Short mmCIF file of C-alpha atoms and ligand atoms in Angstrom, two decimals:
data_model
loop_
_atom_site.label_atom_id
_atom_site.label_comp_id
_atom_site.label_asym_id
_atom_site.label_seq_id
_atom_site.Cartn_x
_atom_site.Cartn_y
_atom_site.Cartn_z
CA MET A 1 0.00 0.00 0.00
CA PRO A 2 1.36 3.41 -0.94
CA GLU A 3 1.82 5.87 1.88
CA SER A 4 -0.95 8.47 1.45
CA THR A 5 -0.43 11.93 2.86
CA ARG A 6 -3.72 13.71 2.73
CA LYS A 7 -4.00 17.36 3.48
CA ILE A 8 -7.00 19.49 4.20
CA HIS A 9 -7.25 23.20 3.67
CA VAL A 10 -10.04 25.64 4.47
CA ASN A 11 -10.41 28.21 1.73
CA PRO A 12 -10.80 31.41 3.80
CA ASP A 13 -12.58 33.22 0.96
CA LYS A 14 -15.32 30.63 0.94
CA CYS A 15 -15.67 29.75 4.64
CA GLN A 16 -18.67 31.47 6.26
CA GLY A 17 -18.42 29.85 9.66
CA HIS A 18 -21.19 27.25 9.43
CA ASN A 19 -19.01 25.18 11.75
CA ARG A 20 -20.01 21.83 10.31
CA CYS A 21 -16.35 20.84 9.80
CA LYS A 22 -15.38 21.51 13.41
CA ALA A 23 -18.40 19.58 14.69
CA LEU A 24 -17.56 16.55 12.52
CA ALA A 25 -13.77 16.56 12.87
CA PRO A 26 -12.73 18.62 15.91
CA GLU A 27 -9.16 17.25 15.66
CA LEU A 28 -8.66 18.74 12.22
CA PHE A 29 -10.17 22.24 12.44
CA GLU A 30 -9.94 25.27 14.68
CA LEU A 31 -12.05 28.42 14.75
CA ASP A 32 -11.11 32.08 15.03
CA GLU A 33 -12.94 34.56 17.27
CA PHE A 34 -15.64 35.05 14.60
CA GLY A 35 -16.23 31.31 14.21
CA ASN A 36 -14.50 30.92 10.85
CA ALA A 37 -12.48 27.74 10.40
CA ARG A 38 -8.90 26.94 9.48
CA GLU A 39 -7.05 23.63 9.39
CA VAL A 40 -5.02 22.63 12.45
CA GLY A 41 -1.27 22.95 11.78
CA ASP A 42 -0.33 22.36 8.16
CA GLY A 43 -3.52 20.40 7.50
CA THR A 44 -1.95 16.94 7.37
CA VAL A 45 -4.63 14.38 8.16
CA PRO A 46 -3.27 11.84 10.67
CA ARG A 47 -3.88 8.16 9.91
CA GLY A 48 -7.27 7.06 11.11
CA LEU A 49 -8.89 10.46 10.55
CA GLU A 50 -9.28 10.19 6.77
CA LYS A 51 -12.99 9.39 7.06
CA LYS A 52 -13.64 12.36 9.30
CA ALA A 53 -11.78 14.63 6.90
CA ALA A 54 -13.90 13.40 4.01
CA LEU A 55 -17.12 13.89 6.01
CA ALA A 56 -16.12 17.44 6.95
CA ARG A 57 -15.52 18.25 3.31
CA ALA A 58 -18.78 16.72 2.13
CA ASN A 59 -20.88 18.58 4.71
CA CYS A 60 -19.49 22.09 4.35
CA PRO A 61 -22.39 24.12 2.87
CA GLU A 62 -19.96 26.55 1.22
CA PHE A 63 -17.68 23.83 -0.22
CA ALA A 64 -14.79 25.56 1.53
CA VAL A 65 -12.95 22.43 2.73
CA GLU A 66 -10.39 21.24 0.19
CA LEU A 67 -8.79 17.84 0.42
CA ALA A 68 -5.60 17.05 -1.45
CA GLY A 69 -3.56 13.87 -1.84
CA GLU A 70 -6.36 11.34 -1.95
CA ASP A 71 -5.40 7.84 -3.03
CA ARG A 72 -5.44 7.72 -6.81
CA ARG A 73 -7.52 5.00 -8.31
CA MET B 1 -58.32 33.53 13.61
CA THR B 2 -55.86 36.39 13.64
CA ASP B 3 -54.16 35.33 10.41
CA ALA B 4 -57.32 34.97 8.39
CA HIS B 5 -57.47 38.58 7.23
CA SER B 6 -54.37 38.19 5.09
CA THR B 7 -55.33 34.97 3.36
CA SER B 8 -59.12 34.90 3.06
CA SER B 9 -59.36 38.00 0.88
CA ARG B 10 -56.68 36.86 -1.59
CA PRO B 11 -57.56 35.46 -5.00
CA PRO B 12 -56.73 31.75 -4.97
CA VAL B 13 -53.66 30.70 -6.97
CA ARG B 14 -54.41 28.68 -10.12
CA ASP B 15 -51.08 29.02 -11.89
CA TRP B 16 -48.12 28.65 -9.54
CA ALA B 17 -45.53 29.27 -12.26
CA ASN B 18 -46.89 32.72 -13.18
CA ASP B 19 -48.98 33.80 -10.19
CA TRP B 20 -47.44 32.26 -7.05
CA ASP B 21 -48.39 33.51 -3.59
CA HIS B 22 -46.73 32.32 -0.40
CA LEU B 23 -49.76 33.47 1.59
CA ASP B 24 -52.06 31.06 -0.28
CA PRO B 25 -53.65 28.41 1.98
CA ARG B 26 -52.20 25.63 -0.18
CA TRP B 27 -48.66 26.91 0.44
CA GLN B 28 -49.35 27.13 4.16
CA ALA B 29 -50.65 23.54 4.18
CA ASP B 30 -47.95 21.89 2.02
CA PRO B 31 -45.36 24.04 0.23
CA TYR B 32 -43.17 21.03 -0.61
CA ALA B 33 -45.46 19.71 -3.33
CA ILE B 34 -45.63 23.19 -4.91
CA TRP B 35 -41.83 23.51 -4.98
CA ASP B 36 -41.40 20.01 -6.42
CA GLU B 37 -43.86 20.78 -9.24
CA LEU B 38 -42.16 24.09 -10.02
CA ARG B 39 -38.65 22.66 -9.92
CA ALA B 40 -39.67 20.17 -12.56
CA SER B 41 -41.69 22.55 -14.76
CA CYS B 42 -40.58 26.16 -14.18
CA PRO B 43 -37.62 26.43 -11.79
CA VAL B 44 -37.79 30.22 -11.55
CA ALA B 45 -41.47 31.06 -11.09
CA HIS B 46 -42.81 34.61 -11.19
CA THR B 47 -45.78 36.50 -9.79
CA ASP B 48 -47.22 39.96 -10.40
CA ARG B 49 -48.46 39.93 -6.82
CA PHE B 50 -46.26 41.77 -4.29
CA LEU B 51 -45.40 44.31 -7.06
CA GLY B 52 -43.54 41.54 -8.91
CA ALA B 53 -41.41 38.77 -7.45
CA TYR B 54 -39.48 35.66 -8.51
CA LEU B 55 -39.37 32.27 -6.83
CA PRO B 56 -36.37 30.02 -7.59
CA THR B 57 -36.73 26.45 -6.32
CA ARG B 58 -33.46 24.81 -7.45
CA TYR B 59 -30.51 24.67 -5.07
CA ALA B 60 -28.12 25.92 -7.77
CA ASP B 61 -30.21 29.04 -8.44
CA VAL B 62 -30.77 29.86 -4.77
CA LYS B 63 -27.04 29.57 -4.18
CA ALA B 64 -26.10 31.68 -7.21
CA ILE B 65 -28.47 34.45 -6.07
CA ALA B 66 -27.26 34.34 -2.46
CA TYR B 67 -23.66 34.68 -3.69
CA ASP B 68 -24.37 37.47 -6.19
CA THR B 69 -24.73 40.35 -3.74
CA ALA B 70 -24.07 42.91 -6.49
CA HIS B 71 -27.25 42.13 -8.43
CA PHE B 72 -29.31 40.86 -5.50
CA SER B 73 -29.38 43.28 -2.57
CA SER B 74 -30.41 42.53 1.01
CA ARG B 75 -31.74 46.05 1.60
CA ARG B 76 -35.20 44.46 1.45
CA VAL B 77 -35.31 40.92 2.86
CA ILE B 78 -39.05 40.36 3.12
CA VAL B 79 -41.49 40.10 0.23
CA ARG B 80 -44.36 42.39 1.21
CA GLU B 81 -47.55 43.61 -0.43
CA HIS B 82 -46.30 47.21 -0.57
CA ARG B 83 -42.89 48.75 -0.98
CA PRO B 84 -42.09 50.26 2.42
CA GLU B 85 -42.00 54.08 2.31
CA GLN B 86 -39.36 54.29 4.99
CA ALA B 87 -36.26 52.19 5.43
CA SER B 88 -35.70 50.40 8.72
CA PRO B 89 -32.21 48.95 8.44
CA ALA B 90 -31.48 45.94 10.65
CA PRO B 91 -27.80 45.15 10.14
CA PRO B 92 -26.24 42.84 9.19
CA ILE B 93 -29.24 41.15 7.56
CA THR B 94 -30.22 44.24 5.54
CA SER B 95 -26.60 45.21 4.76
CA ASP B 96 -24.68 44.64 1.54
CA PRO B 97 -20.92 44.59 0.97
CA PRO B 98 -18.71 46.34 1.74
CA ARG B 99 -20.41 47.49 4.97
CA HIS B 100 -21.88 44.12 5.90
CA LYS B 101 -18.72 42.45 7.17
CA ALA B 102 -17.73 44.86 9.96
CA LEU B 103 -21.31 45.07 11.22
CA LYS B 104 -21.58 41.30 11.32
CA GLN B 105 -18.27 40.92 13.12
CA VAL B 106 -19.67 42.96 16.00
CA LEU B 107 -22.13 40.15 16.66
CA LEU B 108 -20.15 36.99 15.87
CA PRO B 109 -17.84 36.47 18.90
CA PRO B 110 -20.58 35.72 21.48
CA PHE B 111 -22.11 33.15 19.09
CA THR B 112 -19.11 30.84 18.55
CA PRO B 113 -19.57 27.18 19.58
CA ASP B 114 -17.46 27.63 22.73
CA GLU B 115 -19.48 30.63 23.90
CA ILE B 116 -22.76 28.89 23.15
CA ALA B 117 -21.66 25.78 25.06
CA ARG B 118 -21.56 27.93 28.20
CA ILE B 119 -25.30 28.64 27.91
CA GLU B 120 -26.24 25.00 27.40
CA PRO B 121 -26.92 24.19 31.09
CA LYS B 122 -29.30 27.14 31.26
CA ALA B 123 -31.15 25.93 28.15
CA ARG B 124 -31.47 22.48 29.70
CA ARG B 125 -32.91 23.98 32.87
CA ILE B 126 -35.44 25.98 30.89
CA CYS B 127 -36.58 22.84 29.01
CA ASN B 128 -37.05 20.90 32.22
CA GLN B 129 -38.98 23.69 33.94
CA LEU B 130 -41.33 23.82 30.97
CA ILE B 131 -41.82 20.04 30.96
CA ASP B 132 -42.48 20.05 34.74
CA ASP B 133 -45.46 22.29 34.09
CA PHE B 134 -47.34 19.92 31.75
CA ILE B 135 -45.99 16.40 32.17
CA ALA B 136 -48.71 15.44 34.68
CA ASP B 137 -51.43 16.39 32.18
CA GLY B 138 -50.78 13.54 29.73
CA GLY B 139 -50.77 15.95 26.83
CA CYS B 140 -50.02 19.52 25.79
CA ASP B 141 -49.81 21.90 22.91
CA ALA B 142 -46.05 21.50 22.45
CA ALA B 143 -45.75 24.57 20.20
CA GLN B 144 -47.39 26.88 22.75
CA ARG B 145 -46.13 25.36 25.98
CA TYR B 146 -42.68 24.09 25.01
CA SER B 147 -40.88 24.99 21.76
CA ARG B 148 -42.04 28.61 21.81
CA HIS B 149 -40.51 29.52 25.18
CA ILE B 150 -37.02 28.06 24.83
CA PRO B 151 -35.54 30.54 22.32
CA VAL B 152 -37.31 33.50 23.94
CA ARG B 153 -35.85 32.83 27.35
CA VAL B 154 -32.36 32.14 26.04
CA ILE B 155 -32.09 35.20 23.79
CA ALA B 156 -33.66 37.42 26.47
CA ALA B 157 -30.90 36.34 28.86
CA MET B 158 -28.21 36.97 26.22
CA LEU B 159 -29.59 40.41 25.34
CA GLY B 160 -30.10 41.27 29.00
CA VAL B 161 -33.86 41.93 28.87
CA PRO B 162 -36.57 40.36 31.08
CA GLU B 163 -37.74 36.86 30.12
CA GLU B 164 -41.16 37.87 31.38
CA ASP B 165 -41.55 40.19 28.39
CA GLY B 166 -41.56 37.09 26.14
CA ASP B 167 -45.23 37.47 25.13
CA LEU B 168 -44.50 40.99 24.00
CA TYR B 169 -41.58 39.82 21.84
CA ILE B 170 -43.69 37.09 20.27
CA ARG B 171 -46.46 39.57 19.42
CA TRP B 172 -44.01 42.00 17.77
CA ILE B 173 -42.50 39.21 15.72
CA HIS B 174 -45.91 37.96 14.61
CA GLU B 175 -46.83 41.52 13.57
CA ILE B 176 -43.58 42.05 11.66
CA LEU B 177 -43.03 38.67 9.96
CA GLU B 178 -46.60 37.48 9.38
CA LEU B 179 -49.31 40.16 9.64
CA GLY B 180 -46.92 42.90 8.49
CA ILE B 181 -46.60 41.34 5.03
CA THR B 182 -49.99 42.80 4.16
CA ASP B 183 -50.66 45.30 6.99
CA ASP B 184 -48.25 48.26 6.90
CA ASP B 185 -49.74 50.06 9.90
CA LEU B 186 -49.26 47.07 12.14
CA LEU B 187 -45.73 46.58 10.81
CA TRP B 188 -44.64 50.13 11.63
CA LYS B 189 -46.40 50.11 14.98
CA ALA B 190 -44.47 46.98 15.97
CA VAL B 191 -41.15 48.34 14.69
CA GLY B 192 -41.77 51.59 16.60
CA GLU B 193 -42.58 49.77 19.83
CA MET B 194 -39.48 47.61 19.59
CA THR B 195 -37.29 50.62 18.87
CA ALA B 196 -38.65 52.48 21.91
CA TYR B 197 -38.15 49.39 24.05
CA PHE B 198 -34.49 49.01 23.11
CA SER B 199 -33.82 52.76 23.38
CA ALA B 200 -34.98 52.56 26.99
CA GLU B 201 -32.75 49.51 27.58
CA ILE B 202 -29.75 51.36 26.11
CA ASP B 203 -30.42 54.36 28.38
CA LYS B 204 -30.41 52.07 31.42
CA ARG B 205 -26.90 50.94 30.51
CA ARG B 206 -25.35 54.37 29.95
CA GLY B 207 -22.62 54.66 32.57
CA ALA B 208 -23.64 51.24 33.91
CA PRO B 209 -22.49 48.67 31.35
CA ARG B 210 -23.45 45.02 31.78
CA TYR B 211 -22.22 41.75 30.31
CA ASP B 212 -24.91 41.40 27.67
CA LEU B 213 -25.51 41.81 23.93
CA ILE B 214 -27.11 45.25 24.32
CA THR B 215 -23.96 46.57 26.00
CA ARG B 216 -21.84 44.86 23.34
CA VAL B 217 -23.66 46.67 20.53
CA MET B 218 -23.47 49.99 22.44
CA GLU B 219 -19.74 49.66 23.01
CA ALA B 220 -18.82 48.35 19.56
CA ARG B 221 -16.52 50.50 17.43
CA ILE B 222 -16.14 50.26 13.67
CA ASP B 223 -13.09 52.18 12.42
CA GLY B 224 -13.02 53.83 15.83
CA GLU B 225 -16.60 55.10 15.60
CA PRO B 226 -19.64 53.86 17.54
CA ILE B 227 -22.44 52.33 15.50
CA ARG B 228 -25.01 54.96 14.43
CA ASP B 229 -28.05 54.92 16.76
CA ASP B 230 -30.60 53.79 14.17
CA LEU B 231 -28.32 50.95 13.04
CA ALA B 232 -27.61 49.83 16.61
CA LEU B 233 -31.35 49.76 17.36
CA GLY B 234 -31.99 47.84 14.14
CA MET B 235 -29.32 45.33 15.11
CA LEU B 236 -30.96 44.75 18.48
CA ARG B 237 -34.40 44.38 16.89
CA LEU B 238 -32.88 41.84 14.51
CA LEU B 239 -31.31 39.80 17.31
CA LEU B 240 -34.70 39.48 18.95
CA ILE B 241 -36.64 38.80 15.74
CA ALA B 242 -34.15 36.44 14.12
CA GLY B 243 -33.71 34.05 17.01
CA ILE B 244 -37.24 33.43 18.25
CA ASP B 245 -39.74 32.42 15.55
CA THR B 246 -37.02 30.57 13.70
CA THR B 247 -35.87 28.32 16.52
CA TRP B 248 -39.44 27.92 17.82
CA SER B 249 -40.31 26.61 14.36
CA ALA B 250 -37.30 24.31 14.08
CA ILE B 251 -37.89 22.69 17.49
CA GLY B 252 -41.61 22.39 16.78
CA ALA B 253 -41.13 20.79 13.36
CA SER B 254 -38.63 18.30 14.82
CA LEU B 255 -41.08 17.29 17.56
CA TRP B 256 -43.87 17.07 14.98
CA HIS B 257 -41.74 14.68 12.92
CA LEU B 258 -40.87 12.52 15.94
CA ALA B 259 -44.50 12.41 17.11
CA ARG B 260 -45.58 11.09 13.72
CA THR B 261 -42.54 8.81 13.32
CA PRO B 262 -42.17 6.97 16.64
CA SER B 263 -39.53 4.66 15.13
CA ASP B 264 -37.22 7.67 14.72
CA ALA B 265 -37.92 8.77 18.30
CA GLN B 266 -37.08 5.30 19.59
CA ARG B 267 -33.94 5.20 17.48
CA LEU B 268 -32.72 8.48 18.94
CA ILE B 269 -33.28 7.09 22.42
CA THR B 270 -31.36 3.87 21.79
CA GLU B 271 -28.73 5.47 19.50
CA PRO B 272 -28.18 8.94 20.98
CA GLU B 273 -25.01 9.30 18.90
CA LEU B 274 -27.33 9.94 15.94
CA MET B 275 -28.53 13.23 17.44
CA PRO B 276 -26.17 15.48 15.41
CA THR B 277 -27.15 13.98 12.04
CA ALA B 278 -30.83 13.98 13.07
CA ILE B 279 -30.71 17.69 13.95
CA GLU B 280 -29.04 18.55 10.62
CA GLU B 281 -31.65 16.47 8.80
CA PHE B 282 -34.55 18.22 10.57
CA LEU B 283 -32.92 21.51 9.61
CA ARG B 284 -32.65 20.41 5.98
CA ALA B 285 -36.07 18.85 5.57
CA TYR B 286 -38.07 21.37 7.64
CA ALA B 287 -35.88 24.44 7.12
CA PRO B 288 -38.00 27.22 8.61
CA VAL B 289 -36.46 30.36 7.11
CA THR B 290 -37.11 31.97 3.71
CA MET B 291 -35.57 35.38 3.08
CA ALA B 292 -35.70 37.72 0.09
CA ARG B 293 -33.54 39.91 -2.12
CA GLU B 294 -34.19 42.96 -4.30
CA VAL B 295 -32.96 42.82 -7.92
CA MET B 296 -30.71 45.88 -8.39
CA GLU B 297 -30.01 45.57 -12.11
CA ASP B 298 -31.37 43.39 -14.92
CA THR B 299 -29.46 40.11 -14.92
CA GLU B 300 -29.64 36.38 -15.60
CA VAL B 301 -29.14 33.38 -13.36
CA ASN B 302 -28.47 30.07 -15.08
CA GLY B 303 -30.27 31.39 -18.15
CA CYS B 304 -33.34 32.85 -16.38
CA PRO B 305 -33.88 36.64 -16.59
CA PHE B 306 -34.38 38.82 -13.48
CA LYS B 307 -35.68 42.38 -13.83
CA ALA B 308 -34.44 45.30 -11.73
CA GLY B 309 -36.77 46.50 -8.96
CA GLN B 310 -38.50 43.16 -8.50
CA MET B 311 -38.09 40.97 -5.44
CA VAL B 312 -36.81 37.39 -5.16
CA LEU B 313 -38.19 35.01 -2.56
CA LEU B 314 -35.01 33.16 -1.62
CA SER B 315 -36.31 29.81 -0.49
CA PHE B 316 -33.57 27.95 1.37
CA PRO B 317 -36.24 25.36 2.28
CA ALA B 318 -36.94 24.66 -1.42
CA ALA B 319 -33.20 24.42 -2.16
CA ASN B 320 -32.91 21.83 0.61
CA ARG B 321 -35.47 19.62 -1.14
CA ASP B 322 -33.77 19.68 -4.56
CA PRO B 323 -33.10 16.09 -5.69
CA ALA B 324 -30.22 17.33 -7.87
CA MET B 325 -28.40 18.22 -4.66
CA PHE B 326 -29.69 15.74 -2.07
CA ALA B 327 -30.27 12.03 -2.65
CA ARG B 328 -33.78 10.97 -1.56
CA ALA B 329 -34.48 14.66 -0.99
CA ASP B 330 -38.13 14.13 -0.04
CA GLU B 331 -37.33 11.61 2.69
CA VAL B 332 -36.30 12.43 6.26
CA LEU B 333 -33.30 10.23 7.12
CA ILE B 334 -32.03 10.90 10.63
CA ASP B 335 -28.71 9.19 9.86
CA ARG B 336 -28.05 11.08 6.62
CA LYS B 337 -24.26 11.32 6.36
CA ILE B 338 -23.84 13.87 3.58
CA ASN B 339 -25.98 16.90 4.23
CA PRO B 340 -24.52 20.29 3.28
CA HIS B 341 -27.95 21.95 3.69
CA ALA B 342 -28.74 25.64 3.34
CA ALA B 343 -31.12 26.07 6.32
CA PHE B 344 -28.86 28.78 7.77
CA GLY B 345 -28.38 30.46 4.42
CA LEU B 346 -25.49 30.46 1.96
CA GLY B 347 -22.74 33.02 1.52
CA ILE B 348 -22.03 36.13 3.55
CA HIS B 349 -25.34 36.25 5.42
CA ARG B 350 -24.84 32.85 7.09
CA CYS B 351 -26.98 32.86 10.22
CA VAL B 352 -25.19 34.48 13.17
CA GLY B 353 -27.22 32.30 15.54
CA SER B 354 -26.63 28.92 13.88
CA ASN B 355 -24.58 27.48 16.77
CA LEU B 356 -27.14 28.75 19.27
CA ALA B 357 -30.06 27.35 17.28
CA ARG B 358 -28.42 23.94 16.97
CA MET B 359 -27.70 23.84 20.68
CA GLU B 360 -31.29 24.78 21.56
CA MET B 361 -32.73 22.21 19.16
CA THR B 362 -30.46 19.46 20.48
CA VAL B 363 -31.18 20.22 24.13
CA ALA B 364 -34.93 20.60 23.53
CA ILE B 365 -35.20 17.24 21.75
CA GLU B 366 -32.88 15.42 24.17
CA GLU B 367 -34.74 16.60 27.26
CA TRP B 368 -38.15 15.92 25.71
CA LEU B 369 -37.16 12.34 24.74
CA ARG B 370 -35.61 11.73 28.15
CA ARG B 371 -38.75 12.79 30.00
CA ILE B 372 -41.42 11.84 27.43
CA PRO B 373 -40.10 8.94 25.35
CA GLU B 374 -43.50 8.01 23.87
CA PHE B 375 -45.84 10.59 22.39
CA ARG B 376 -48.05 11.12 19.38
CA PRO B 377 -50.29 13.75 17.80
CA ASP B 378 -53.64 14.22 19.52
CA PRO B 379 -56.05 12.87 16.86
CA GLY B 380 -58.86 15.11 18.14
CA LEU B 381 -57.11 18.46 17.71
CA PRO B 382 -55.75 20.29 14.65
CA ILE B 383 -52.09 21.10 14.03
CA THR B 384 -51.65 24.59 12.59
CA TRP B 385 -48.68 26.19 10.81
CA SER B 386 -47.45 29.77 10.60
CA GLU B 387 -47.69 31.67 7.34
CA GLY B 388 -45.18 33.87 5.59
CA THR B 389 -41.46 33.98 6.02
CA VAL B 390 -40.84 31.52 8.84
CA ARG B 391 -42.51 28.10 8.69
CA GLY B 392 -43.27 26.03 11.76
CA PRO B 393 -46.10 24.58 13.86
CA ARG B 394 -48.02 27.18 15.85
CA SER B 395 -50.21 24.63 17.58
CA LEU B 396 -48.97 21.10 18.06
CA PRO B 397 -51.28 19.09 20.33
CA LEU B 398 -49.49 15.94 21.53
CA ILE B 399 -50.57 13.18 23.92
CA PHE B 400 -48.37 10.99 26.11
CA ALA B 401 -48.52 8.94 29.32
CA ALA B 402 -48.90 11.26 32.32
CA ALA B 403 -45.96 11.23 34.74
C1 HEM C 501 -33.23 27.15 13.47
C2 HEM C 501 -33.14 28.43 13.68
C3 HEM C 501 -32.66 29.44 12.68
C4 HEM C 501 -32.67 29.39 11.31
C5 HEM C 501 -33.19 28.26 10.42
C6 HEM C 501 -32.07 30.62 10.83
C7 HEM C 501 -31.90 30.92 9.49
C8 HEM C 501 -31.26 32.03 9.01
C9 HEM C 501 -31.00 32.30 7.62
C10 HEM C 501 -31.44 31.42 6.46
C11 HEM C 501 -30.31 33.47 7.54
C12 HEM C 501 -29.78 34.11 6.26
C13 HEM C 501 -30.68 35.19 5.77
C14 HEM C 501 -30.30 35.74 4.43
O1 HEM C 501 -29.51 35.15 3.67
O2 HEM C 501 -30.85 36.81 4.09
C15 HEM C 501 -30.13 33.95 8.89
C16 HEM C 501 -29.49 35.12 9.23
C17 HEM C 501 -29.36 35.58 10.53
N1 HEM C 501 -29.76 34.93 11.69
FE1 HEM C 501 -30.66 33.14 11.81
N2 HEM C 501 -31.72 31.39 11.90
C18 HEM C 501 -32.04 30.71 13.04
C19 HEM C 501 -31.82 31.13 14.34
C20 HEM C 501 -31.18 32.29 14.70
C21 HEM C 501 -30.84 32.65 16.04
C22 HEM C 501 -31.10 31.82 17.29
C23 HEM C 501 -30.25 33.86 15.99
C24 HEM C 501 -29.73 34.61 17.18
C25 HEM C 501 -29.94 35.79 17.47
C26 HEM C 501 -30.19 34.26 14.58
C27 HEM C 501 -29.65 35.44 14.10
C28 HEM C 501 -29.43 35.72 12.76
C29 HEM C 501 -28.79 36.94 12.29
C30 HEM C 501 -28.28 38.08 13.15
C31 HEM C 501 -28.75 36.84 10.88
C32 HEM C 501 -28.16 37.86 9.89
C33 HEM C 501 -26.80 37.42 9.42
C34 HEM C 501 -26.26 38.25 8.29
O3 HEM C 501 -27.01 38.95 7.61
O4 HEM C 501 -25.03 38.25 8.07
N3 HEM C 501 -30.76 33.27 13.84
N4 HEM C 501 -30.71 33.05 9.77
S1 SF4 C 502 -18.14 23.93 7.54
FE1 SF4 C 502 -17.28 25.12 5.87
S2 SF4 C 502 -18.09 27.19 6.11
FE2 SF4 C 502 -18.40 26.07 7.99
S3 SF4 C 502 -16.69 26.61 9.29
FE3 SF4 C 502 -16.20 24.71 8.26
S4 SF4 C 502 -15.14 25.37 6.43
FE4 SF4 C 502 -16.18 27.16 7.21
#
């Protein structure tokens, strides 16, 4: 199995602070004082949290969560 | 019936694509079927009523309009019978860029998830006090005796005004959001009363600041300047209006669903970890809030023309039922995993109170299920729904085993 390094990134121009990402994957997102999200650290998704990252992306109403480095099929 | 004067005198709608009317009794009874028909036949409907207004029902169109703040202004956010002669700005909901952002940022910090979590124990207490009052009766009107009071008491505490004035707040909101669509005098009377009320509250805090939202708005500075008096008063009116009917409706619709679907109620009791997806699904399927925009300049959205000066009814609830966006859109699935719904709006006007509303809904449903696990609609009494801009049950007679 190839080593997959997935990274998430919150696009700050799109994020409106719906907070769905933080509710679904609290390990991966943090909020500023206005409730807008950014990725924790450099956005690397630790092993075991890939599913949560994908859920956070799929539930963001503004499509602000970007996910890079998914396994190629 | 207090609402009858606005609906009974209206010509019935025969052609929803060219003559829609959200005050029509059919819309009040079941808007979902109307939106489904329109989405399939005429996705941007029009009416000459209300001095001309459009009704998009596809998710993609609602989103495009919400994002295009240059052509679609928020300076009027309610479709009314008459064009108001005076403006009554209520920032940030009636603000457009570039001024919107700074005004909104005044309000956001007390509404983050961490801040809202601090109020949760109080919300739980309120729910239990309300249940204590009717649980021995074996039944109650859950809209009047339960869901209605939770948001009023919570927002009153946050604003720093007396909970006991709750009936007054509910009357103002009814006059502004429902009766005020057709009755201008009542609308301006209610706005005037609210403004006087908050002016008096501001005066009480001069030189004696408190830890509440009223003080926060008074003390806010944008580019070093205080917020102009009329805007500050509009902001306070908005905080009261925006949080009450909406959350009342969302809690009521969720209880209504669970009363009619006991298998979902039982599932939430045995699988409480489903609560977050259930709440998001109730928000999607029974989204209570429809706002509006004013067309500023002739334009097109996905090929459909919009004419300057007309209004757009921006139905987030219809967008949430679009099968192009949501699989099995007409079904309520409390374990729905992918649900990027638009119940709190899309784009820059995302609901300031969304974390608060979610917390109140969660606590209200959890405490109800804990104390009253089995309940159903009272077959002998009618369920009634609001009309206009915010949709939810206004009487919801339920029966259960007395405790
Ligand atoms: C389930 C309950 C609620 C729903 C469904 C809801 C829905 C909405 C929607 C759809 C908008 C966007 C309006 C637009 O695009 O024109 C909005 C805005 C707003 N809501 Fe809520 N709301 C709820 C509860 C609350 C609560 C509890 C508050 C607290 C005070 C609140 C305060 C606001 C404010 C201040 C805005 C204006 C935001 C802006 O213009 O930037 N809402 N809400
Ligand atoms: S869900 Fe999307 S819009 Fe909401 S805070 Fe997360 S990234 Fe921002």
